[in-house]
Amino acid sequence: MSMIADFYGGKSILITGATGFLGKVLMEKLFRTSPDLRVIYILVRPKAGQTLQQRVFQILNSKLFEKVKEVCPNVHEKIRAISADLNQNDFAISMQDMQELLSYTDIIFHCAATVRFDDHLRHAVQLNVTATQQLLLMASQMPNLKAFIHISTAFSNCNLKHIDEVIYPCPVEPKKIIDSMEWLDDAIIDEITPKLIGDRPNTYTYTKALGEMVVQQESGKLNLAIIRPSIVGATWQEPFPGWVDNVNGPTGLIVAAGKGFLRSIRATPMAVADLIPADIVVNLTLAVGWYTAVHRPKSTLIYHCTSGNLNPCNWGKMGIQVLATFEKIPLERAFRRPKADFTTSNVTTQYWNAVSHRAPAIIYDFYLRLTGRKPRMTKLMNRLLRTLSMLEYFINRSWEWSTYNTEMLMSKLSPEDQRVFNFDVRQLNWLEYIENYVLGVKKYLLKEDMAGIPEAKQHLKRLRNIHYLFNTALFLIAWRLLIARSQVARNVWFFIVSFCYKFLSYFRASSTLKV
Ligand SMILES: CCCCCCCCCCCCCCCCCCCCCCCCCCCCCC(=O)SCCNC(=O)CCNC(=O)[C@H](O)C(C)(C)COP(=O)(O)OP(=O)(O)OC[C@H]1O[C@@H](n2cnc3c(N)ncnc32)[C@H](O)[C@@H]1OP(=O)(O)O
Ligand SMILES: NC(=O)C1=CN([C@@H]2O[C@H](COP(=O)(O)OP(=O)(O)OC[C@H]3O[C@@H](n4cnc5c(N)ncnc54)[C@H](OP(=O)(O)O)[C@@H]3O)[C@@H](O)[C@H]2O)C=CC1
């Protein structure tokens, strides 16, 4: 019997960010392992022309929830979507809904955040700091609350090289930042942003660090814990391998490499690629929820959910495996063949960006124009280059995260819980994981049919022939131009032609003699 699954039985659980990548995997696991839970409240905003109900319906009817429906057929009744916008005062939750949340919630998992690296500081503070503060305030009014689990990121202190499971204070107090965002105008915020974020690369990591400080400062009598995952990737095992549904982090680059847009990337092949599968993060999160509620540690514990110190893999190995998988299982309608390389210097990066990214995009757009279609490749390529520049910080450095609390928790679990809520990253085989990740990108994110693989391979062969033809034509044109302009080139050309002629004549003569 799993103690953790048993613990969540009959409980009312509040999840923020349940419509996000991690939130969905968390909900799925909760329903699958504790189908007798009372209710999961999710704070959802209407979005992209969809009502709340439509959003929930879409999630529950996705492939991710297929297994849940077998063990928990009444899952629709156990999920209660509450209209909320975390950017608004009191989250714009109705009085009635608020009353229900305050009265019944047993556990909170706070996953919602803006994960955009380039978000305006005002917005990032609003969601990653102020909303966390408000949620803690709400939590303090919940008589039945047993644990509040805050999802942060292992990169909240990426300005340090070695990171312990402690909160590192930022120079300016979060409360001062929250206050100042209320009265400073955008132009001034833009001006002070670089000074505030200091040696962090973006507003995301900075505001996540502030969010942790808020959790510590507002803890009061609450049972709190913070989880810091590193780069969350597709699922490893549960509910099935390779599930992913957004382009954040490495996923977008895997798509770009598979479609042949990404040909070169400024990365350090030997740098540790601290990826962590989403199901490992979720298993740890649920184990932490149980431990925090039942064992009530005296202080707020921080858990690193990282792979680097227990089972390291580097970007070079991952990149090679990504490309090897695309050899066997290519994506459909690729722009070019999947063939990418790492560069390490700025100069070579600029060179390959011009030759391998911008030039083919310009040529393709020219072709689109000629055939009466709207050019789009240059725009797409510029976006990719912008994304690459944002991610570069993370693929050219290595960090060390200590994992004492995470390992301590593992030792507290029963053998059954260690199996059902497995977060032991040492058991993960990277090559197998990456292959399933790439397959998952094809199947679940791009929704490509496996039956289309032969056609995709044919398409790549055609691209290879076009590539050879193009290079030969380019060479002949360049050579023709050179011959027209240079006596030396003409002499070399004359020498090569006469050499070939003599060579052929010699062979013809010797074969005639043999006869
Ligand atoms: C030893 C020998 C070596 C030899 C080697 C040889 C082999 C060579 C192999 C080459 C490579 C092979 C494949 C590569 C595989 C592995 C390498 C992967 C490296 C990955 C590094 C990831 C690092 C992540 C670090 C994360 C740290 C923190 C983690 C967290 O806590 S939070 C989660 C992370 N958050 C994000 O990822 C958000 C990032 N996104 C943004 O901030 C923004 O979207 C943006 C990038 C700034 C772009 O903003 P815009 O306003 O310009 O655009 P918008 O958001 O509207 O999107 C526009 C379109 O772009 C698409 N898109 C968005 N994000 C990505 C993305 N990450 N990748 C690709 N595309 C993306 C988006 O979908 C839009 O498209 P549209 O809908 O079609 O318009
Ligand atoms: N993905 C990763 O690599 C990592 C993620 N993390 C952390 O994990 C958590 C979850 O990340 P992930 O699932 O990847 O992120 P997603 O971007 O996939 O999900 C973010 C969630 O927050 C919700 N949200 C955003 N703004 C609001 C708002 N104003 N009101 C209500 N809800 C809102 C989104 O709702 P909507 O669907 O309406 O947009 C969505 O459900 C975050 O705290 C993140 O910092 C940490 C390390 C790595």
XYZ file of C-alpha atoms and ligand atoms in Angstrom:
642
model
C 0.000 0.000 0.000
C 1.354 3.418 -0.922
C 1.325 5.801 2.038
C 1.543 8.802 -0.251
C -1.367 7.724 -2.473
C -3.345 6.954 0.653
C -2.591 10.385 2.099
C -4.140 12.213 -0.870
C -7.321 10.094 -0.643
C -10.304 12.206 0.479
C -8.293 15.438 0.233
C -9.197 18.721 -1.475
C -6.221 19.922 -3.470
C -5.699 23.340 -4.996
C -3.404 23.592 -8.034
C -2.367 26.798 -9.759
C -0.907 26.495 -13.250
C -2.821 23.236 -13.810
C -3.244 24.041 -17.495
C 0.535 24.273 -17.906
C 2.996 21.538 -18.817
C 3.913 20.495 -15.278
C 0.446 21.145 -13.833
C -1.199 18.694 -16.216
C 1.268 15.906 -15.396
C 0.736 16.614 -11.688
C -3.046 16.409 -11.970
C -2.849 13.234 -14.039
C -0.689 11.473 -11.477
C -2.880 12.560 -8.581
C -6.036 11.224 -10.212
C -4.340 8.004 -11.280
C -2.787 7.135 -7.932
C -5.441 8.603 -5.600
C -8.737 8.285 -7.496
C -10.545 8.610 -4.165
C -9.338 12.192 -3.582
C -12.231 14.562 -2.833
C -11.625 17.286 -5.409
C -8.909 19.100 -7.316
C -9.550 22.830 -7.521
C -7.755 24.453 -10.410
C -7.424 28.187 -10.921
C -7.967 28.793 -14.623
C -8.347 31.874 -16.775
C -10.426 31.880 -19.947
C -7.990 31.968 -22.847
C -7.771 32.061 -26.640
C -11.534 32.195 -27.101
C -12.059 29.143 -24.883
C -14.251 29.073 -21.792
C -13.024 27.456 -18.578
C -15.101 24.366 -19.226
C -13.756 24.019 -22.740
C -10.197 24.233 -21.438
C -10.827 21.548 -18.820
C -12.646 19.367 -21.347
C -9.696 19.622 -23.712
C -7.235 18.585 -21.000
C -9.309 15.646 -19.761
C -9.873 14.411 -23.301
C -6.219 14.513 -24.228
C -4.044 11.419 -24.643
C -2.339 12.257 -21.325
C -5.531 11.445 -19.374
C -6.413 8.160 -21.112
C -5.211 5.990 -18.216
C -6.888 8.232 -15.649
C -10.276 7.602 -17.203
C -9.824 3.870 -16.617
C -9.053 4.170 -12.888
C -11.175 7.251 -12.177
C -14.161 7.246 -14.557
C -15.807 10.157 -12.726
C -12.738 12.385 -13.101
C -14.937 15.152 -14.624
C -16.809 15.431 -11.338
C -13.631 15.578 -9.264
C -12.117 18.526 -11.033
C -13.470 21.941 -10.158
C -12.276 24.762 -12.395
C -12.386 28.145 -10.704
C -12.252 31.249 -12.821
C -9.181 33.177 -11.700
C -6.532 35.504 -13.029
C -3.411 35.588 -10.913
C -2.632 39.057 -12.233
C -5.738 40.521 -10.585
C -6.524 41.531 -7.040
C -7.742 38.519 -5.053
C -7.185 36.686 -8.334
C -10.609 37.949 -9.454
C -12.145 34.909 -7.764
C -15.866 35.208 -6.919
C -16.834 35.465 -3.221
C -18.561 32.115 -3.349
C -15.614 30.309 -4.933
C -13.218 31.979 -2.522
C -15.316 30.802 0.408
C -15.259 27.248 -0.893
C -11.480 27.318 -1.422
C -10.834 28.754 2.030
C -13.087 26.216 3.727
C -11.997 23.015 2.078
C -8.432 23.199 0.744
C -6.050 20.673 2.335
C -2.990 21.046 0.097
C -1.792 23.744 -2.315
C 0.559 23.137 -5.230
C 1.581 26.502 -6.626
C 2.848 25.884 -10.185
C 1.605 28.992 -12.022
C 4.292 31.332 -13.267
C 5.432 33.213 -16.281
C 8.344 31.173 -17.628
C 9.186 33.624 -20.419
C 12.776 34.749 -20.125
C 12.133 38.167 -21.624
C 8.959 39.127 -19.786
C 8.680 42.726 -18.702
C 9.783 43.017 -15.076
C 6.406 44.436 -14.008
C 4.558 41.400 -15.360
C 7.106 38.880 -14.102
C 6.957 40.426 -10.617
C 3.159 40.427 -10.691
C 2.913 36.719 -11.456
C 6.019 35.221 -9.887
C 6.169 37.376 -6.754
C 2.962 39.287 -5.967
C 0.670 36.377 -6.883
C 2.749 34.067 -4.681
C 2.397 36.554 -1.816
C -1.382 36.739 -2.331
C -1.713 32.982 -2.486
C 0.206 32.667 0.786
C -2.173 35.175 2.333
C -5.107 33.092 1.144
C -3.414 29.966 2.476
C -3.054 31.532 5.910
C -6.866 31.804 6.067
C -7.442 28.120 5.288
C -8.214 26.242 8.512
C -7.649 22.787 6.976
C -4.466 23.537 5.070
C -1.791 20.928 5.704
C 0.905 21.898 3.210
C 1.774 24.590 0.681
C 4.193 23.434 -2.011
C 5.812 26.131 -4.105
C 7.391 25.241 -7.453
C 10.434 27.377 -8.096
C 13.389 26.704 -10.415
C 16.905 25.405 -9.843
C 18.022 28.447 -11.868
C 16.659 31.008 -9.416
C 20.266 31.350 -8.219
C 21.976 30.694 -11.538
C 24.346 33.563 -10.757
C 26.064 31.091 -8.388
C 28.027 28.040 -9.462
C 27.370 25.837 -6.457
C 23.845 26.000 -5.117
C 22.669 24.542 -1.819
C 19.115 23.797 -0.750
C 18.810 27.177 0.974
C 17.278 30.537 0.086
C 19.818 33.097 -1.058
C 18.550 36.620 -0.400
C 18.410 39.181 -3.220
C 19.842 42.628 -2.426
C 16.498 44.461 -2.717
C 13.607 43.204 -0.575
C 10.699 41.686 -2.571
C 8.230 43.980 -0.795
C 10.113 47.036 -2.035
C 10.136 45.639 -5.569
C 6.394 44.893 -5.424
C 5.671 48.423 -4.158
C 7.871 50.111 -6.722
C 6.223 48.205 -9.603
C 2.960 49.885 -8.618
C 4.101 53.438 -9.179
C 7.114 53.341 -11.511
C 6.341 53.771 -15.190
C 7.492 51.256 -17.818
C 10.376 53.389 -19.093
C 11.951 53.675 -15.639
C 11.395 49.976 -14.969
C 13.177 49.198 -18.241
C 16.075 51.352 -17.127
C 16.486 49.786 -13.696
C 15.837 46.181 -14.777
C 19.494 45.352 -15.650
C 20.620 46.800 -12.307
C 18.037 44.809 -10.362
C 18.594 41.471 -12.060
C 22.363 41.991 -11.670
C 24.318 38.934 -12.806
C 21.224 36.857 -13.533
C 20.446 36.504 -17.252
C 16.755 37.414 -17.260
C 13.690 38.615 -15.370
C 12.413 35.030 -15.032
C 15.247 33.740 -12.836
C 15.301 36.995 -10.854
C 11.572 37.013 -10.067
C 11.613 33.299 -9.190
C 14.337 34.096 -6.624
C 12.179 36.920 -5.241
C 9.238 34.499 -5.124
C 11.261 32.150 -2.896
C 12.103 35.027 -0.541
C 8.402 35.857 -0.290
C 7.624 32.240 0.592
C 10.200 32.371 3.358
C 9.072 35.740 4.687
C 5.329 35.038 4.636
C 5.594 31.531 6.002
C 3.941 32.350 9.366
C 2.436 29.161 10.704
C 2.172 27.461 7.336
C 3.813 24.142 6.444
C 5.805 25.121 3.404
C 8.232 23.512 1.007
C 9.943 24.703 -2.160
C 10.820 22.486 -5.112
C 13.496 23.575 -7.530
C 13.423 21.590 -10.785
C 16.145 22.206 -13.358
C 15.178 21.998 -17.070
C 11.933 20.040 -17.210
C 11.721 17.686 -20.176
C 9.207 15.160 -21.537
C 8.004 12.368 -19.268
C 10.357 9.450 -18.640
C 7.890 6.654 -17.779
C 4.513 7.959 -16.658
C 1.821 7.867 -17.768
C 3.856 6.879 -20.833
C 7.322 7.843 -22.119
C 7.949 11.018 -24.096
C 4.843 13.058 -23.341
C 5.350 16.766 -23.970
C 3.021 19.451 -25.292
C 4.889 22.741 -25.394
C 8.036 24.139 -26.985
C 9.744 25.484 -23.884
C 13.357 24.680 -23.051
C 14.992 21.968 -25.166
C 11.750 20.867 -26.848
C 11.635 23.837 -29.226
C 15.232 23.216 -30.241
C 14.549 19.547 -30.833
C 11.719 20.542 -33.198
C 13.923 23.125 -34.903
C 16.729 20.568 -35.365
C 14.347 17.885 -36.653
C 12.745 20.224 -39.159
C 16.197 21.269 -40.335
C 15.919 24.934 -39.295
C 18.526 24.649 -36.572
C 21.919 23.862 -38.097
C 24.288 25.312 -35.586
C 24.063 26.219 -31.926
C 26.492 28.028 -29.642
C 26.822 25.477 -26.869
C 29.536 23.811 -24.821
C 29.314 20.083 -25.618
C 30.901 19.098 -22.303
C 28.654 21.337 -20.164
C 26.238 19.381 -17.973
C 22.745 19.221 -19.484
C 20.685 19.307 -16.325
C 17.454 17.965 -17.721
C 14.835 16.400 -15.488
C 11.793 14.484 -16.748
C 8.410 15.964 -15.844
C 7.205 12.758 -14.127
C 10.220 12.781 -11.796
C 9.389 16.372 -10.814
C 5.767 15.418 -10.192
C 6.654 12.335 -8.134
C 8.975 14.381 -5.959
C 6.338 17.118 -5.628
C 3.712 14.654 -4.395
C 6.174 13.017 -2.010
C 7.115 16.457 -0.656
C 3.417 17.325 -0.207
C 2.931 14.197 1.858
C 6.130 14.648 3.892
C 5.472 18.323 4.628
C 1.911 17.657 5.753
C 2.576 14.527 7.789
C 6.054 15.125 9.225
C 5.752 18.919 9.474
C 9.477 19.813 9.313
C 10.369 22.738 11.593
C 11.609 24.947 8.793
C 10.780 25.425 5.105
C 12.696 22.716 3.265
C 13.978 23.245 -0.265
C 14.300 20.262 -2.589
C 16.519 20.289 -5.658
C 15.032 18.247 -8.460
C 18.092 18.040 -10.683
C 20.059 15.329 -12.458
C 23.609 16.692 -12.762
C 25.132 15.451 -9.519
C 23.448 12.021 -9.503
C 23.360 11.032 -13.177
C 25.146 13.610 -15.318
C 24.804 13.874 -19.077
C 26.222 16.589 -21.312
C 24.790 18.618 -24.202
C 27.159 16.944 -26.701
C 25.852 13.463 -25.911
C 22.262 14.675 -25.961
C 22.659 16.507 -29.258
C 24.180 13.438 -30.923
C 21.335 11.242 -29.670
C 18.717 13.736 -30.880
C 20.191 13.666 -34.376
C 20.660 9.875 -34.331
C 16.963 9.469 -33.527
C 15.973 11.765 -36.391
C 17.997 9.505 -38.729
C 15.673 6.623 -37.834
C 12.481 8.565 -37.256
C 12.490 11.820 -39.218
C 9.933 14.583 -38.879
C 7.565 15.265 -41.760
C 8.059 18.030 -44.337
C 11.497 19.101 -43.074
C 12.920 22.346 -44.440
C 16.425 20.841 -44.602
C 17.984 17.584 -43.454
C 18.480 17.380 -39.651
C 22.163 18.113 -39.384
C 23.362 20.433 -36.656
C 26.614 21.183 -34.941
C 27.846 22.972 -31.859
C 29.979 26.076 -32.148
C 31.923 27.583 -29.303
C 33.078 31.016 -30.414
C 31.114 34.140 -31.256
C 32.803 34.496 -34.636
C 31.938 30.972 -35.814
C 28.411 31.391 -34.450
C 27.949 34.581 -36.496
C 29.399 32.867 -39.558
C 27.127 29.809 -39.333
C 24.123 31.985 -38.521
C 24.716 33.843 -41.773
C 25.553 30.794 -43.913
C 23.361 28.069 -42.427
C 20.426 29.992 -41.030
C 19.899 33.361 -42.720
C 21.066 32.586 -46.284
C 18.859 29.484 -46.821
C 15.904 31.396 -45.367
C 16.453 34.299 -47.781
C 16.815 31.904 -50.742
C 13.661 30.032 -49.749
C 11.700 33.259 -49.324
C 12.896 34.329 -52.776
C 11.565 31.036 -54.148
C 8.240 31.589 -52.326
C 7.947 35.059 -53.847
C 8.742 33.693 -57.315
C 5.978 31.123 -56.950
C 3.485 33.776 -55.813
C 3.457 32.797 -52.136
C 3.988 34.836 -49.012
C 7.589 34.741 -47.704
C 7.834 33.527 -44.082
C 11.148 31.763 -43.563
C 13.260 34.818 -42.704
C 10.812 35.810 -39.981
C 10.789 32.302 -38.564
C 14.577 32.117 -38.664
C 14.911 35.444 -36.844
C 12.660 34.079 -34.105
C 14.759 30.949 -33.832
C 17.950 32.993 -33.555
C 16.337 35.135 -30.864
C 15.303 32.009 -28.949
C 18.815 30.594 -29.293
C 20.316 33.773 -27.912
C 18.011 33.497 -24.864
C 18.892 29.855 -24.200
C 22.639 30.201 -24.785
C 23.319 31.239 -21.209
C 22.064 27.852 -19.999
C 23.917 25.639 -22.468
C 27.344 27.114 -22.004
C 27.679 26.701 -18.241
C 27.494 23.943 -15.667
C 26.062 24.216 -12.165
C 26.311 22.004 -9.087
C 23.148 21.569 -7.062
C 23.318 19.740 -3.748
C 20.459 17.299 -3.214
C 20.629 16.413 0.518
C 16.945 17.064 1.215
C 15.814 15.207 -1.886
C 17.975 12.211 -0.960
C 16.805 12.411 2.658
C 13.190 12.261 1.469
C 13.929 9.267 -0.746
C 15.239 7.412 2.289
C 12.014 8.161 4.212
C 9.772 6.518 1.611
C 8.572 2.936 1.905
C 9.758 0.577 -0.878
C 6.250 0.757 -2.373
C 6.303 4.580 -2.400
C 9.799 4.547 -3.868
C 8.314 2.527 -6.717
C 5.025 4.400 -7.197
C 6.522 7.878 -6.665
C 9.930 7.202 -8.148
C 12.118 10.310 -8.295
C 15.462 8.518 -8.376
C 17.084 10.023 -11.466
C 19.997 7.556 -11.153
C 17.761 4.898 -12.730
C 17.324 6.927 -15.900
C 19.095 5.823 -19.093
C 19.745 9.066 -20.993
C 20.030 7.632 -24.487
C 16.764 5.766 -24.154
C 15.122 8.808 -22.575
C 16.244 11.171 -25.347
C 15.056 8.763 -28.030
C 11.613 8.596 -26.393
C 11.643 12.378 -25.942
C 12.222 12.916 -29.666
C 9.526 10.367 -30.506
C 7.181 12.108 -28.062
C 7.840 15.453 -29.723
C 6.839 13.909 -33.047
C 3.755 12.120 -31.766
C 2.281 14.278 -29.003
C 3.499 17.784 -29.752
C 3.566 17.788 -33.560
C 0.841 15.138 -33.820
C 2.621 13.405 -36.695
C 1.552 9.907 -37.656
C 4.181 7.140 -37.480
C 2.764 5.792 -40.751
C 4.234 8.855 -42.465
C 7.857 7.858 -41.736
C 8.602 6.302 -45.188
C 7.337 9.471 -46.899
C 9.393 11.626 -44.489
C 12.488 9.587 -45.398
C 11.731 10.009 -49.110
C 11.411 13.747 -48.552
C 14.839 13.835 -46.876
C 16.347 11.975 -49.859
C 14.861 14.588 -52.198
C 16.326 17.335 -50.003
C 19.730 15.632 -50.150
C 19.583 15.534 -53.970
C 18.523 19.181 -54.124
C 21.426 19.983 -51.797
C 23.956 18.184 -54.047
C 22.499 19.760 -57.180
C 22.561 23.205 -55.616
C 26.170 22.841 -54.461
C 27.319 21.551 -57.874
C 25.557 24.406 -59.663
C 27.053 26.913 -57.245
C 30.531 25.497 -57.783
C 30.211 25.559 -61.579
C 28.956 29.152 -61.602
C 31.745 30.295 -59.266
C 34.333 28.477 -61.345
C 32.988 29.874 -64.628
C 33.174 33.392 -63.216
C 36.703 32.815 -61.973
C 37.876 31.474 -65.328
C 36.455 34.476 -67.101
C 38.416 36.816 -64.837
C 41.705 35.116 -63.970
C 44.553 33.821 -66.168
C 45.793 31.601 -63.294
C 42.364 29.941 -63.041
C 42.337 29.412 -66.819
C 45.806 27.771 -66.619
C 44.701 25.513 -63.763
C 41.558 24.594 -65.693
C 43.629 23.827 -68.857
C 46.011 21.701 -66.782
C 43.163 19.689 -65.171
C 41.372 19.103 -68.482
C 44.544 18.008 -70.304
C 45.529 15.784 -67.358
C 42.128 14.066 -67.430
C 42.368 13.674 -71.204
C 45.816 12.041 -70.955
C 44.660 9.805 -68.145
C 41.669 8.581 -70.174
C 43.790 8.106 -73.319
C 46.275 6.019 -71.329
C 43.492 3.743 -70.050
C 41.931 3.411 -73.468
C 45.354 2.499 -74.969
C 46.173 -0.078 -72.265
C 42.751 -1.776 -72.557
C 43.154 -1.991 -76.372
C 46.600 -3.633 -75.883
C 45.127 -6.275 -73.527
C 42.545 -7.252 -76.136
C 31.287 16.291 -28.270
C 30.849 16.395 -29.669
C 29.740 17.342 -29.893
C 29.141 17.227 -31.211
C 27.751 17.671 -31.221
C 27.046 17.395 -32.452
C 25.572 17.409 -32.278
C 24.946 18.750 -32.463
C 23.523 18.775 -32.021
C 22.798 20.020 -32.310
C 21.439 20.231 -31.624
C 20.490 19.148 -31.676
C 19.187 19.424 -30.956
C 19.313 20.130 -29.704
C 18.944 19.299 -28.531
C 19.592 19.591 -27.315
C 20.009 20.993 -27.126
C 18.966 21.771 -26.363
C 19.439 22.887 -25.627
C 18.283 23.456 -24.819
C 18.630 24.400 -23.864
C 17.489 24.715 -22.965
C 17.856 25.562 -21.903
C 16.663 25.949 -21.083
C 17.063 26.563 -19.866
C 15.924 26.704 -18.935
C 16.359 27.179 -17.671
C 15.240 27.493 -16.764
C 14.199 26.458 -16.791
C 12.955 27.018 -16.251
O 12.897 27.205 -15.095
S 11.495 27.570 -17.105
C 11.200 26.917 -18.579
C 11.993 27.481 -19.595
N 11.295 28.582 -20.237
C 11.365 28.647 -21.489
O 11.933 27.799 -22.127
C 10.692 29.833 -22.128
C 11.530 30.320 -23.225
N 10.754 31.113 -24.148
C 10.725 32.436 -24.109
O 11.229 33.067 -23.205
C 10.095 33.132 -25.304
O 9.194 32.300 -25.933
C 11.160 33.602 -26.294
C 12.161 32.499 -26.609
C 11.903 34.792 -25.683
C 10.526 34.035 -27.624
O 9.656 35.107 -27.384
P 8.860 35.847 -28.590
O 7.955 36.861 -28.007
O 9.809 36.252 -29.628
O 8.005 34.731 -29.187
P 6.842 33.813 -28.616
O 7.020 33.411 -27.212
O 5.524 34.411 -28.977
O 7.098 32.527 -29.522
C 7.344 32.745 -30.895
C 7.485 31.439 -31.576
O 8.649 30.774 -31.091
C 8.279 29.526 -30.554
N 9.114 29.240 -29.402
C 8.958 29.682 -28.160
N 9.881 29.164 -27.356
C 10.641 28.376 -28.130
C 11.753 27.543 -27.892
N 12.278 27.382 -26.689
N 12.287 26.901 -28.941
C 11.777 27.011 -30.178
N 10.700 27.766 -30.456
C 10.155 28.420 -29.446
C 6.814 29.677 -30.192
O 6.143 28.454 -30.210
C 6.298 30.562 -31.290
O 6.033 29.815 -32.461
P 4.671 30.014 -33.267
O 3.600 29.616 -32.312
O 4.814 29.100 -34.420
O 4.606 31.459 -33.644
N 9.307 24.003 -17.671
C 10.477 24.060 -17.077
O 11.517 23.752 -17.667
C 10.565 24.489 -15.660
C 9.493 24.995 -14.964
N 9.663 25.369 -13.651
C 8.548 25.913 -12.892
O 7.468 25.002 -12.939
C 6.244 25.705 -12.908
C 5.382 25.256 -14.036
O 6.042 25.496 -15.270
P 5.464 24.993 -16.645
O 4.350 24.069 -16.404
O 6.598 24.555 -17.461
O 4.928 26.355 -17.238
P 3.764 26.629 -18.276
O 4.086 27.887 -18.946
O 3.509 25.423 -19.095
O 2.493 26.844 -17.343
C 2.285 28.016 -16.630
C 0.943 27.936 -15.966
O 0.699 29.150 -15.239
C -0.572 29.634 -15.613
N -0.686 31.086 -15.564
C 0.149 31.979 -16.119
N -0.316 33.207 -15.917
C -1.488 33.088 -15.237
C -2.452 33.998 -14.745
N -2.294 35.310 -14.890
N -3.532 33.529 -14.098
C -3.706 32.197 -13.943
N -2.815 31.281 -14.371
C -1.730 31.726 -15.019
C -0.737 29.189 -17.051
O -2.086 29.280 -17.415
P -2.536 29.438 -18.946
O -2.642 28.041 -19.448
O -3.834 30.126 -18.829
O -1.500 30.247 -19.628
C -0.212 27.768 -16.952
O -1.182 26.938 -16.420
C 6.605 27.184 -12.938
O 6.533 27.688 -11.644
C 8.026 27.202 -13.443
O 8.716 28.310 -12.962
C 10.848 25.222 -13.024
C 11.910 24.728 -13.665
C 11.871 24.333 -15.043
